[in-house]
Amino acid sequence: MTQAQSLCRIGMVAALVAGASIAFAPMAVAQERTPPERQTLVDLAYAIGESHALRQACQGVGDQYWRERMEQLTQTEAADAAFQSRLTQAFNNGFFARQAQFPSCGPESRKAELAVARKGEGLSRKLAASVREVKRMGPDDPNFKNGDPDSVEENAPER
């Protein structure tokens, strides 16, 4: 694989990671995350931090692509203060680990960037697969008795 092909793959995987993490996010606000889902989000935050450091090594410190994606993720998750802190700490830990390992751009930092992109892709797919459909029911829903949203028919049909 040429360097140009490698960079193209990194870009495609990065877009997939960012897209997947944002695509499932609107549903996340409406549901509580399970402990395994929360850990996957923490792992994803770490990978995004790594990606941020590796991208900055080659693009310069002004590049905020992955930091902006992390901000979108945390805003969408609307996590409680403790979980928000865990996500932020994971991002920072990933960033500082890769920044120390790769202070400048080179073939090895590019390989690391591709590896982290693959890891992020896997985590994003795992999260996207765990999203559950949130059913919305309103007063006009036929499953409500007499239009009362506080009383649902015992044998309401599955949707």
PDB file of C-alpha atoms in Angstrom:
ATOM      1  CA  MET A   1       0.000   0.000   0.000  1.00  0.00           C
ATOM      2  CA  THR A   2       1.414   3.370  -0.992  1.00  0.00           C
ATOM      3  CA  GLN A   3       1.545   6.280   1.399  1.00  0.00           C
ATOM      4  CA  ALA A   4      -1.182   8.041  -0.590  1.00  0.00           C
ATOM      5  CA  GLN A   5      -3.417   4.962  -0.354  1.00  0.00           C
ATOM      6  CA  SER A   6      -2.659   4.708   3.343  1.00  0.00           C
ATOM      7  CA  LEU A   7      -3.585   8.355   3.900  1.00  0.00           C
ATOM      8  CA  CYS A   8      -6.767   7.893   1.886  1.00  0.00           C
ATOM      9  CA  ARG A   9      -7.675   4.869   4.040  1.00  0.00           C
ATOM     10  CA  ILE A  10      -6.955   6.861   7.211  1.00  0.00           C
ATOM     11  CA  GLY A  11      -9.246   9.606   5.952  1.00  0.00           C
ATOM     12  CA  MET A  12     -12.014   7.148   5.079  1.00  0.00           C
ATOM     13  CA  VAL A  13     -11.744   5.347   8.413  1.00  0.00           C
ATOM     14  CA  ALA A  14     -11.616   8.662  10.267  1.00  0.00           C
ATOM     15  CA  ALA A  15     -14.785   9.778   8.517  1.00  0.00           C
ATOM     16  CA  LEU A  16     -16.441   6.468   9.362  1.00  0.00           C
ATOM     17  CA  VAL A  17     -15.430   6.732  13.024  1.00  0.00           C
ATOM     18  CA  ALA A  18     -16.660  10.306  13.258  1.00  0.00           C
ATOM     19  CA  GLY A  19     -19.828   9.505  11.347  1.00  0.00           C
ATOM     20  CA  ALA A  20     -20.627   6.399  13.363  1.00  0.00           C
ATOM     21  CA  SER A  21     -20.026   8.092  16.671  1.00  0.00           C
ATOM     22  CA  ILE A  22     -22.293  10.952  15.685  1.00  0.00           C
ATOM     23  CA  ALA A  23     -24.858   8.873  13.771  1.00  0.00           C
ATOM     24  CA  PHE A  24     -25.952   6.855  16.782  1.00  0.00           C
ATOM     25  CA  ALA A  25     -25.626   9.760  19.165  1.00  0.00           C
ATOM     26  CA  PRO A  26     -29.140  11.255  18.954  1.00  0.00           C
ATOM     27  CA  MET A  27     -30.516   7.976  20.266  1.00  0.00           C
ATOM     28  CA  ALA A  28     -27.998   7.993  23.112  1.00  0.00           C
ATOM     29  CA  VAL A  29     -29.595  10.983  24.772  1.00  0.00           C
ATOM     30  CA  ALA A  30     -32.895   9.150  25.016  1.00  0.00           C
ATOM     31  CA  GLN A  31     -31.480   6.024  26.663  1.00  0.00           C
ATOM     32  CA  GLU A  32     -29.292   5.069  29.564  1.00  0.00           C
ATOM     33  CA  ARG A  33     -25.981   3.483  28.634  1.00  0.00           C
ATOM     34  CA  THR A  34     -25.105   0.084  30.029  1.00  0.00           C
ATOM     35  CA  PRO A  35     -21.744  -0.296  31.797  1.00  0.00           C
ATOM     36  CA  PRO A  36     -20.209  -2.079  28.755  1.00  0.00           C
ATOM     37  CA  GLU A  37     -21.463   0.698  26.451  1.00  0.00           C
ATOM     38  CA  ARG A  38     -20.014   3.320  28.792  1.00  0.00           C
ATOM     39  CA  GLN A  39     -16.660   1.535  28.759  1.00  0.00           C
ATOM     40  CA  THR A  40     -16.734   1.392  24.962  1.00  0.00           C
ATOM     41  CA  LEU A  41     -17.384   5.146  24.909  1.00  0.00           C
ATOM     42  CA  VAL A  42     -14.418   5.673  27.262  1.00  0.00           C
ATOM     43  CA  ASP A  43     -12.256   3.528  24.971  1.00  0.00           C
ATOM     44  CA  LEU A  44     -13.468   5.526  21.967  1.00  0.00           C
ATOM     45  CA  ALA A  45     -12.645   8.802  23.747  1.00  0.00           C
ATOM     46  CA  TYR A  46      -9.111   7.478  24.350  1.00  0.00           C
ATOM     47  CA  ALA A  47      -8.770   6.559  20.657  1.00  0.00           C
ATOM     48  CA  ILE A  48     -10.040   9.987  19.612  1.00  0.00           C
ATOM     49  CA  GLY A  49      -7.417  11.555  21.895  1.00  0.00           C
ATOM     50  CA  GLU A  50      -4.731   9.396  20.286  1.00  0.00           C
ATOM     51  CA  SER A  51      -5.985  10.399  16.835  1.00  0.00           C
ATOM     52  CA  HIS A  52      -5.876  14.059  17.845  1.00  0.00           C
ATOM     53  CA  ALA A  53      -2.215  13.842  18.884  1.00  0.00           C
ATOM     54  CA  LEU A  54      -1.175  11.867  15.812  1.00  0.00           C
ATOM     55  CA  ARG A  55      -2.992  14.192  13.450  1.00  0.00           C
ATOM     56  CA  GLN A  56      -1.470  17.251  15.132  1.00  0.00           C
ATOM     57  CA  ALA A  57       1.998  15.726  14.773  1.00  0.00           C
ATOM     58  CA  CYS A  58       1.584  15.934  11.005  1.00  0.00           C
ATOM     59  CA  GLN A  59      -0.912  18.781  10.561  1.00  0.00           C
ATOM     60  CA  GLY A  60       0.265  21.107  13.319  1.00  0.00           C
ATOM     61  CA  VAL A  61      -1.110  22.146  16.691  1.00  0.00           C
ATOM     62  CA  GLY A  62      -3.753  24.337  15.074  1.00  0.00           C
ATOM     63  CA  ASP A  63      -5.557  21.277  13.747  1.00  0.00           C
ATOM     64  CA  GLN A  64      -8.599  20.655  15.953  1.00  0.00           C
ATOM     65  CA  TYR A  65     -10.421  18.055  13.859  1.00  0.00           C
ATOM     66  CA  TRP A  66     -10.500  15.293  16.489  1.00  0.00           C
ATOM     67  CA  ARG A  67     -10.999  17.638  19.447  1.00  0.00           C
ATOM     68  CA  GLU A  68     -14.107  19.007  17.712  1.00  0.00           C
ATOM     69  CA  ARG A  69     -15.385  15.455  17.137  1.00  0.00           C
ATOM     70  CA  MET A  70     -14.844  14.685  20.812  1.00  0.00           C
ATOM     71  CA  GLU A  71     -16.776  17.802  21.795  1.00  0.00           C
ATOM     72  CA  GLN A  72     -19.655  16.710  19.537  1.00  0.00           C
ATOM     73  CA  LEU A  73     -19.623  13.265  21.117  1.00  0.00           C
ATOM     74  CA  THR A  74     -19.721  14.577  24.691  1.00  0.00           C
ATOM     75  CA  GLN A  75     -22.436  17.117  23.889  1.00  0.00           C
ATOM     76  CA  THR A  76     -24.567  14.473  22.243  1.00  0.00           C
ATOM     77  CA  GLU A  77     -24.091  11.976  25.044  1.00  0.00           C
ATOM     78  CA  ALA A  78     -25.204  14.601  27.582  1.00  0.00           C
ATOM     79  CA  ALA A  79     -23.453  12.561  30.255  1.00  0.00           C
ATOM     80  CA  ASP A  80     -23.617  13.192  33.973  1.00  0.00           C
ATOM     81  CA  ALA A  81     -20.642  15.053  35.455  1.00  0.00           C
ATOM     82  CA  ALA A  82     -18.798  11.910  36.580  1.00  0.00           C
ATOM     83  CA  PHE A  83     -19.062  10.184  33.201  1.00  0.00           C
ATOM     84  CA  GLN A  84     -18.221  13.420  31.380  1.00  0.00           C
ATOM     85  CA  SER A  85     -15.062  13.579  33.482  1.00  0.00           C
ATOM     86  CA  ARG A  86     -14.178   9.974  32.557  1.00  0.00           C
ATOM     87  CA  LEU A  87     -14.602  10.736  28.855  1.00  0.00           C
ATOM     88  CA  THR A  88     -12.489  13.882  29.076  1.00  0.00           C
ATOM     89  CA  GLN A  89      -9.770  12.106  31.058  1.00  0.00           C
ATOM     90  CA  ALA A  90      -9.683   9.246  28.553  1.00  0.00           C
ATOM     91  CA  PHE A  91      -9.345  11.695  25.646  1.00  0.00           C
ATOM     92  CA  ASN A  92      -6.528  13.553  27.425  1.00  0.00           C
ATOM     93  CA  ASN A  93      -4.737  10.315  28.367  1.00  0.00           C
ATOM     94  CA  GLY A  94      -4.864   9.099  24.761  1.00  0.00           C
ATOM     95  CA  PHE A  95      -3.639  12.460  23.523  1.00  0.00           C
ATOM     96  CA  PHE A  96      -0.695  12.710  25.913  1.00  0.00           C
ATOM     97  CA  ALA A  97       0.342   9.074  25.393  1.00  0.00           C
ATOM     98  CA  ARG A  98       0.627   9.463  21.619  1.00  0.00           C
ATOM     99  CA  GLN A  99       2.032  12.985  21.790  1.00  0.00           C
ATOM    100  CA  ALA A 100       4.906  11.688  23.941  1.00  0.00           C
ATOM    101  CA  GLN A 101       5.434   8.681  21.661  1.00  0.00           C
ATOM    102  CA  PHE A 102       5.272  10.631  18.384  1.00  0.00           C
ATOM    103  CA  PRO A 103       6.275  14.277  18.877  1.00  0.00           C
ATOM    104  CA  SER A 104       6.799  14.681  15.115  1.00  0.00           C
ATOM    105  CA  CYS A 105       5.370  13.342  11.888  1.00  0.00           C
ATOM    106  CA  GLY A 106       6.955  10.408  10.119  1.00  0.00           C
ATOM    107  CA  PRO A 107       6.268   6.948   8.712  1.00  0.00           C
ATOM    108  CA  GLU A 108       5.849   5.454  12.181  1.00  0.00           C
ATOM    109  CA  SER A 109       3.355   8.106  13.295  1.00  0.00           C
ATOM    110  CA  ARG A 110       1.395   7.494  10.079  1.00  0.00           C
ATOM    111  CA  LYS A 111       1.295   3.748  10.818  1.00  0.00           C
ATOM    112  CA  ALA A 112       0.145   4.495  14.351  1.00  0.00           C
ATOM    113  CA  GLU A 113      -2.543   6.818  12.986  1.00  0.00           C
ATOM    114  CA  LEU A 114      -3.863   4.033  10.764  1.00  0.00           C
ATOM    115  CA  ALA A 115      -3.849   1.543  13.651  1.00  0.00           C
ATOM    116  CA  VAL A 116      -5.740   3.947  15.901  1.00  0.00           C
ATOM    117  CA  ALA A 117      -8.233   4.647  13.103  1.00  0.00           C
ATOM    118  CA  ARG A 118      -8.903   0.914  12.802  1.00  0.00           C
ATOM    119  CA  LYS A 119      -9.339   0.650  16.569  1.00  0.00           C
ATOM    120  CA  GLY A 120     -11.752   3.599  16.546  1.00  0.00           C
ATOM    121  CA  GLU A 121     -13.666   2.083  13.660  1.00  0.00           C
ATOM    122  CA  GLY A 122     -14.161  -1.137  15.603  1.00  0.00           C
ATOM    123  CA  LEU A 123     -15.311   0.714  18.720  1.00  0.00           C
ATOM    124  CA  SER A 124     -17.724   2.846  16.692  1.00  0.00           C
ATOM    125  CA  ARG A 125     -19.206  -0.215  15.035  1.00  0.00           C
ATOM    126  CA  LYS A 126     -19.599  -1.871  18.426  1.00  0.00           C
ATOM    127  CA  LEU A 127     -21.460   1.158  19.768  1.00  0.00           C
ATOM    128  CA  ALA A 128     -23.612   1.499  16.670  1.00  0.00           C
ATOM    129  CA  ALA A 129     -24.595  -2.170  16.968  1.00  0.00           C
ATOM    130  CA  SER A 130     -25.638  -1.699  20.591  1.00  0.00           C
ATOM    131  CA  VAL A 131     -28.064   1.153  19.940  1.00  0.00           C
ATOM    132  CA  ARG A 132     -31.559   0.122  20.800  1.00  0.00           C
ATOM    133  CA  GLU A 133     -34.645   1.563  19.204  1.00  0.00           C
ATOM    134  CA  VAL A 134     -36.405   3.954  21.536  1.00  0.00           C
ATOM    135  CA  LYS A 135     -40.143   3.713  21.039  1.00  0.00           C
ATOM    136  CA  ARG A 136     -42.053   6.947  21.266  1.00  0.00           C
ATOM    137  CA  MET A 137     -45.672   6.738  22.261  1.00  0.00           C
ATOM    138  CA  GLY A 138     -48.042   9.644  22.514  1.00  0.00           C
ATOM    139  CA  PRO A 139     -51.647  10.153  23.612  1.00  0.00           C
ATOM    140  CA  ASP A 140     -52.893   9.089  20.175  1.00  0.00           C
ATOM    141  CA  ASP A 141     -51.073   5.735  20.376  1.00  0.00           C
ATOM    142  CA  PRO A 142     -53.575   2.842  20.099  1.00  0.00           C
ATOM    143  CA  ASN A 143     -51.805   1.020  22.957  1.00  0.00           C
ATOM    144  CA  PHE A 144     -53.028   3.588  25.477  1.00  0.00           C
ATOM    145  CA  LYS A 145     -56.316   3.024  27.253  1.00  0.00           C
ATOM    146  CA  ASN A 146     -58.703   5.868  26.528  1.00  0.00           C
ATOM    147  CA  GLY A 147     -55.822   8.022  25.245  1.00  0.00           C
ATOM    148  CA  ASP A 148     -54.249   8.092  28.730  1.00  0.00           C
ATOM    149  CA  PRO A 149     -50.424   7.784  28.420  1.00  0.00           C
ATOM    150  CA  ASP A 150     -50.188   6.521  32.005  1.00  0.00           C
ATOM    151  CA  SER A 151     -52.221   3.400  31.302  1.00  0.00           C
ATOM    152  CA  VAL A 152     -51.184   0.952  28.598  1.00  0.00           C
ATOM    153  CA  GLU A 153     -53.263  -1.987  27.395  1.00  0.00           C
ATOM    154  CA  GLU A 154     -52.136  -5.268  28.970  1.00  0.00           C
ATOM    155  CA  ASN A 155     -51.980  -7.141  25.664  1.00  0.00           C
ATOM    156  CA  ALA A 156     -50.767  -4.343  23.456  1.00  0.00           C
ATOM    157  CA  PRO A 157     -49.416  -5.664  20.134  1.00  0.00           C
ATOM    158  CA  GLU A 158     -45.666  -5.487  19.462  1.00  0.00           C
ATOM    159  CA  ARG A 159     -44.636  -2.825  16.995  1.00  0.00           C
TER     160      ARG A 159
END
